[in-house]
Backbone as numpy.savetxt, mean C-alpha at the origin, in Angstrom:
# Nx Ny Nz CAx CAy CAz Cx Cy Cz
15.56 -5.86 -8.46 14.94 -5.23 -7.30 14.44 -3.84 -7.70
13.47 -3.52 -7.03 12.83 -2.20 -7.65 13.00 -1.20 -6.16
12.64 -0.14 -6.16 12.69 0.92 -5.18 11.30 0.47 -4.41
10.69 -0.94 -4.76 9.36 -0.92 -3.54 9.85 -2.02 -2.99
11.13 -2.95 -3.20 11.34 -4.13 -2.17 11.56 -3.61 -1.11
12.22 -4.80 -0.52 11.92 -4.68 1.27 13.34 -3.84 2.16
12.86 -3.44 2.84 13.19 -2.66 3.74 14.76 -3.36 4.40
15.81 -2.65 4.78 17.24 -3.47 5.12 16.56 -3.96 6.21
15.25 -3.85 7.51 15.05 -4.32 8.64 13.33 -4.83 8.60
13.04 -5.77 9.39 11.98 -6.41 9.46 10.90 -4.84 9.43
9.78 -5.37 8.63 8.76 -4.37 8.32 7.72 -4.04 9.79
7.00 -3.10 9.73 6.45 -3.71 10.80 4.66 -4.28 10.19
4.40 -5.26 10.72 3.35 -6.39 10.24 1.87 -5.59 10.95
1.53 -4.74 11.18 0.60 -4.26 12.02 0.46 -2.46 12.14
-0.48 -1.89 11.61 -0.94 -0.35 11.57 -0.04 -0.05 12.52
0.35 0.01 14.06 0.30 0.52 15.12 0.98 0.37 14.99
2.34 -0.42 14.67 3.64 -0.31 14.39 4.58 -0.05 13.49
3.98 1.61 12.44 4.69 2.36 11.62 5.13 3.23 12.49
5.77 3.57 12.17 7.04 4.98 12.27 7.50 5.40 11.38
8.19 6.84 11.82 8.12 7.94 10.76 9.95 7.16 10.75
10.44 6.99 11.34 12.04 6.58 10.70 11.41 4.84 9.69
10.91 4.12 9.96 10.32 3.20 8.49 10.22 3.72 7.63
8.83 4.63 7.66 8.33 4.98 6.73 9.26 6.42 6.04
10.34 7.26 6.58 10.93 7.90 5.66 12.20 6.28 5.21
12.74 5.97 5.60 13.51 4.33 5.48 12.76 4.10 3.82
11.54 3.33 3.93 11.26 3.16 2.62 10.77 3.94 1.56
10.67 5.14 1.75 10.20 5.93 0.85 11.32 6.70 0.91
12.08 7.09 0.93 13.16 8.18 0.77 13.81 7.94 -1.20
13.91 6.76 -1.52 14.40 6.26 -2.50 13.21 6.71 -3.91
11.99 6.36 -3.57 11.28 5.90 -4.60 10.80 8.03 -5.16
10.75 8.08 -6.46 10.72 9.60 -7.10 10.06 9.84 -6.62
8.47 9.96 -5.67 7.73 11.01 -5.46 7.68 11.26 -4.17
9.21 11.00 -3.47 9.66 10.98 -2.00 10.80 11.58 -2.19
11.60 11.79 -3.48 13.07 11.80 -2.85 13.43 13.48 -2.70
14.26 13.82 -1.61 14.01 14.99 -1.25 13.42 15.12 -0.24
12.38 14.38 0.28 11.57 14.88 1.23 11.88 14.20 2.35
11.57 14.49 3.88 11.83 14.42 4.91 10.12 13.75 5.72
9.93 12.79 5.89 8.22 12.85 6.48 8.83 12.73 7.83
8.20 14.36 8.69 8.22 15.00 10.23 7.34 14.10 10.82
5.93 13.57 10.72 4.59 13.27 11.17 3.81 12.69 10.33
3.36 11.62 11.04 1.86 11.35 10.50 0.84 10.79 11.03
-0.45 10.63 10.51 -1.81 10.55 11.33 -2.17 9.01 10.45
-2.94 8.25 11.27 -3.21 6.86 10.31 -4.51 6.34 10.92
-5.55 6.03 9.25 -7.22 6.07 9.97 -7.68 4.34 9.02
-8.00 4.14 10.09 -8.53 2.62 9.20 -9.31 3.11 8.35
-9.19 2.52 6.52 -10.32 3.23 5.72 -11.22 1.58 5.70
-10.87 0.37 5.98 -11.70 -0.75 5.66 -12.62 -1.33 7.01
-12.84 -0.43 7.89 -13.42 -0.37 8.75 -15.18 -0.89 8.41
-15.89 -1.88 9.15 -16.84 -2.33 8.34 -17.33 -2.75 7.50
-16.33 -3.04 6.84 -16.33 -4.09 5.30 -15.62 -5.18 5.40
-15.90 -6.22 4.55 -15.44 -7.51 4.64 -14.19 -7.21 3.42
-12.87 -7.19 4.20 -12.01 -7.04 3.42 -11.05 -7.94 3.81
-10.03 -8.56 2.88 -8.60 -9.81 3.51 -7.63 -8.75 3.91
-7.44 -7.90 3.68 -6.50 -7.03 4.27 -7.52 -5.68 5.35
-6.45 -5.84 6.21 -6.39 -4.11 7.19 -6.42 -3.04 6.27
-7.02 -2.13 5.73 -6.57 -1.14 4.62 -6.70 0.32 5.46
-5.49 0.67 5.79 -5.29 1.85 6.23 -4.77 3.41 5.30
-5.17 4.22 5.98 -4.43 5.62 4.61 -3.65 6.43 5.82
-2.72 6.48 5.27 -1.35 7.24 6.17 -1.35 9.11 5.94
-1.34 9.68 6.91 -1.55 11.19 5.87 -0.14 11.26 6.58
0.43 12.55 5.43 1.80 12.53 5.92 1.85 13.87 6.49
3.18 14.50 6.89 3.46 15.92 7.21 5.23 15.52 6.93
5.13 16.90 6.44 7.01 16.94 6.06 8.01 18.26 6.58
9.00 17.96 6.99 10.07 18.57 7.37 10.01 19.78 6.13
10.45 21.09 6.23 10.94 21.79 5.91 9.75 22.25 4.39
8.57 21.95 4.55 7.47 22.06 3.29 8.20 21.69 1.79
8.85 20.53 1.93 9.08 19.48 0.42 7.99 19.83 -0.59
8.84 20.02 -1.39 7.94 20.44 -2.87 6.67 19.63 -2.89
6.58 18.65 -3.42 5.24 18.14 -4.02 5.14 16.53 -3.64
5.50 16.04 -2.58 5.72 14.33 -2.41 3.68 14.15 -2.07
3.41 12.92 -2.06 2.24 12.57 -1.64 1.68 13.14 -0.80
0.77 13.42 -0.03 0.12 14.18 0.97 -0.54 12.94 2.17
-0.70 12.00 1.59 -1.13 10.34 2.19 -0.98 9.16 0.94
-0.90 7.89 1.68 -0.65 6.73 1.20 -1.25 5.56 1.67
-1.64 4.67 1.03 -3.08 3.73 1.60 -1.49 2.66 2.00
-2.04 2.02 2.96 -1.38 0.82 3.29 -2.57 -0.63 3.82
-1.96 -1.71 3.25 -2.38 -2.73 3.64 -1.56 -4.13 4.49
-2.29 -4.34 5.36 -2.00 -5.50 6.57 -2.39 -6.43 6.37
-1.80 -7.40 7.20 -2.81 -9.03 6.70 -3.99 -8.53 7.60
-5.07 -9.73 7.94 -6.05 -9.15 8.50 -5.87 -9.73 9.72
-6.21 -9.40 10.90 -5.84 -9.68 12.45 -6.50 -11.42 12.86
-7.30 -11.57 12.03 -8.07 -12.98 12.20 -7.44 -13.97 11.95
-6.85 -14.96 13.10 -5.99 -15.91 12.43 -6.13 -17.06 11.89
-7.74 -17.11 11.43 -7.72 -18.38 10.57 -7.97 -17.77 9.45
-8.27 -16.60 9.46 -8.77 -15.72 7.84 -7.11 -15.20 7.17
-6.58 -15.34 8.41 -4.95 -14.65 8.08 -3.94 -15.99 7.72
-4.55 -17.16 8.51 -3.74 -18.36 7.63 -4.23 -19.06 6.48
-5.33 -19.00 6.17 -5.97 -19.43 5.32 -5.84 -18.42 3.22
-5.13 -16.88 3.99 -5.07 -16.51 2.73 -3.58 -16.06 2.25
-2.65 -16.88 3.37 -1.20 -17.00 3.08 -0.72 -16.87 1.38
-1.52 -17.85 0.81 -0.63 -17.92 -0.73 -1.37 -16.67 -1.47
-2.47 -16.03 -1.04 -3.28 -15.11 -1.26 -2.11 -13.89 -1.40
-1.44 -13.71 -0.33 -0.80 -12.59 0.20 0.62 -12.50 -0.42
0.94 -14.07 -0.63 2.57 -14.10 -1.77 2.07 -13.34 -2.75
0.73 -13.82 -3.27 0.56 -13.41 -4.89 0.67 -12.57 -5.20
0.06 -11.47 -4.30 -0.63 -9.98 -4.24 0.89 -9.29 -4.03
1.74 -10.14 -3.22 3.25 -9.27 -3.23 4.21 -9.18 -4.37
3.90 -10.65 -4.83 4.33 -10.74 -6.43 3.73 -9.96 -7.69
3.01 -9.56 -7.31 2.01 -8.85 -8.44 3.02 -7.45 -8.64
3.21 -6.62 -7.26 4.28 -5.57 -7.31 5.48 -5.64 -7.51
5.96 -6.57 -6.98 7.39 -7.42 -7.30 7.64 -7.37 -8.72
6.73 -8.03 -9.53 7.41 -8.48 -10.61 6.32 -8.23 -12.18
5.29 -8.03 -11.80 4.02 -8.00 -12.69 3.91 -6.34 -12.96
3.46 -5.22 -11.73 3.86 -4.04 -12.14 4.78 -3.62 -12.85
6.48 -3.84 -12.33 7.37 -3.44 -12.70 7.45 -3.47 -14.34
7.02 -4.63 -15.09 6.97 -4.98 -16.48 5.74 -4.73 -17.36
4.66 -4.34 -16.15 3.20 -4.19 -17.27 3.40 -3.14 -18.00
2.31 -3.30 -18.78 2.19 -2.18 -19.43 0.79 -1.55 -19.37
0.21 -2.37 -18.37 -1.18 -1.71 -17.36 -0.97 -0.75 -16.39
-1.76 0.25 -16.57 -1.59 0.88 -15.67 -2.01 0.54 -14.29
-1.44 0.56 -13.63 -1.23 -0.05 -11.81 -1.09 0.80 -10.59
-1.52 1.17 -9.50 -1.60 2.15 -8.32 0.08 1.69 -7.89
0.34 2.92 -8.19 2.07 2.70 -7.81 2.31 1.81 -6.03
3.28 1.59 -5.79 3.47 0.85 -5.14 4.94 1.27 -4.35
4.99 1.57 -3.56 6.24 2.14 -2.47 6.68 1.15 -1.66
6.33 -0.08 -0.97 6.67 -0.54 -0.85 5.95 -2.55 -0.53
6.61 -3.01 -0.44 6.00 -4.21 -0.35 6.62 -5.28 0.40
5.86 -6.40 0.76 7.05 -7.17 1.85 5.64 -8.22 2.76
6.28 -9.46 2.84 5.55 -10.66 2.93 6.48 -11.87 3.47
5.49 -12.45 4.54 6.42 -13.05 4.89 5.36 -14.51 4.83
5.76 -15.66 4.32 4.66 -17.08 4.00 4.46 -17.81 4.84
5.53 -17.76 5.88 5.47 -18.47 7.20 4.41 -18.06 8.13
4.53 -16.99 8.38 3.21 -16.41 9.11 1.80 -15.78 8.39
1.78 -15.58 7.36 0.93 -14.93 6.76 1.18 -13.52 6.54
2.04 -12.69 7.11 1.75 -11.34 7.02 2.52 -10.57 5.83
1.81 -9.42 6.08 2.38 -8.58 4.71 2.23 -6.93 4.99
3.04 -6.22 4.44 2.99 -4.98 4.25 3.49 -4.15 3.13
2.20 -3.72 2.79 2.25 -3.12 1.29 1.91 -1.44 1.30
2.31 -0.74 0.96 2.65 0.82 0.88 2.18 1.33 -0.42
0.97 1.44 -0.61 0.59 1.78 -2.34 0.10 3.21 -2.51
-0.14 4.32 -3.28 -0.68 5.10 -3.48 -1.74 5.26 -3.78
-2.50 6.79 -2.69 -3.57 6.74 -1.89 -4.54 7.11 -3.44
-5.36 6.26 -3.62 -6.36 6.69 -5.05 -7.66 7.40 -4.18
-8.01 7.27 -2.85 -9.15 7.61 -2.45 -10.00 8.71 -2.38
-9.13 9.88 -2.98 -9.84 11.03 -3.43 -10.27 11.29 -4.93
-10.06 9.62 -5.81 -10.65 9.56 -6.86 -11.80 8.76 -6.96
-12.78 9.10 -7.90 -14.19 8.49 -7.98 -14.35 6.86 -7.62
-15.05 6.50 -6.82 -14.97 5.02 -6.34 -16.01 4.56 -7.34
-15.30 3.40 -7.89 -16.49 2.31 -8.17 -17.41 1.30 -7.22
-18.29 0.53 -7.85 -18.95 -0.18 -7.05 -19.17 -1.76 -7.63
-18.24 -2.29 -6.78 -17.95 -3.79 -6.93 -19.08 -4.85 -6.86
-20.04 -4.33 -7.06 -21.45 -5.14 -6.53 -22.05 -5.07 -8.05
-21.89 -3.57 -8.39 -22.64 -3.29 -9.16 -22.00 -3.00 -11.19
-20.73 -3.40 -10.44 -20.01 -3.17 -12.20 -19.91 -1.75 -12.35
-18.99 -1.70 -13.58 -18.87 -0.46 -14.30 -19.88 -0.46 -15.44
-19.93 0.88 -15.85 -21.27 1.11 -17.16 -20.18 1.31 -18.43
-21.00 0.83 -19.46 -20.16 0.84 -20.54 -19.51 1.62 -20.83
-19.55 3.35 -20.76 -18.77 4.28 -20.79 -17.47 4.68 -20.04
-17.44 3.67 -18.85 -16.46 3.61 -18.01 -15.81 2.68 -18.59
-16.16 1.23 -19.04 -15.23 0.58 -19.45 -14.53 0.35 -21.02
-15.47 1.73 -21.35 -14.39 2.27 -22.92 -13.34 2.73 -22.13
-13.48 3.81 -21.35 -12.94 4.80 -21.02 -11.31 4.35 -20.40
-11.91 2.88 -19.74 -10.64 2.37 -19.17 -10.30 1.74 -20.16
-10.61 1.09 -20.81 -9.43 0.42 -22.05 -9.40 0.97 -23.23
């Protein structure tokens, strides 16, 4: 088990149902939380208008007592509210939980850390807690990377 499995109590499956006792709950453990206290937070759909299988939300945080240096926000992902798009990508959503589960923990790729994770196959849903990359340069999935980017990454 790693510091991103699941939570001692059912996750909650849906944006609107985080809280700051969850969300300090699963992050209190993992190093770039521990110490810190999260007082507040604000949460903005970032996949708004795009055809995406997950809800992709970014969590900004606020902390008790100004904690040294923990995250400032954290992207989270939902199944998607559509329930034939949400049953249809069930084994989709094991995989993607297994990937943090058990594939991060051992790569030796570098991987968007992962705080927490949690899936359930019966219903489709999932909730995944990853770190927020969105104030780094976006690529464009349409259009590929240019060769200098993909020295650069491998």
């Amino acid at each position: 088990m790693t510091n991103a499995d699941k939570s001692s109590g059912n996750p909650p499956w849906r944006a609107e149902d985080v809280s700051v006792v969850w969300l300090n709950e699963v992050l209190r453990n993992h190093d770039d939380f521990r110490g810190a206290k999260i007082s507040s937070f604000g949460i903005q759909r970032m996949s708004e208008g795009f055809v995406f299988v997950r809800e992709v939300w970014r969590i900004d945080l606020e902390y008790e007592n100004g904690a040294s240096t923990p995250p400032t926000s954290i992207a989270a992902k939902f199944a998607n509210t559509d329930p034939i798009l949400k049953s249809a990508l069930v084994e989709f959503t094991v995989r993607e939980a297994n990937v943090y589960r058990r594939l991060a923990v051992a790569s030796e790729f570098i991987m968007t850390r992962c705080y927490f994770f949690d899936s359930d196959r019966l219903t489709g849903d999932c909730a995944i807690l990853i770190e927020d990359l969105s104030k780094g340069r976006l690529g464009n999935s349409f259009a590929g990377m240019s060769k200098a980017d993909a020295e650069t990454a491998a």
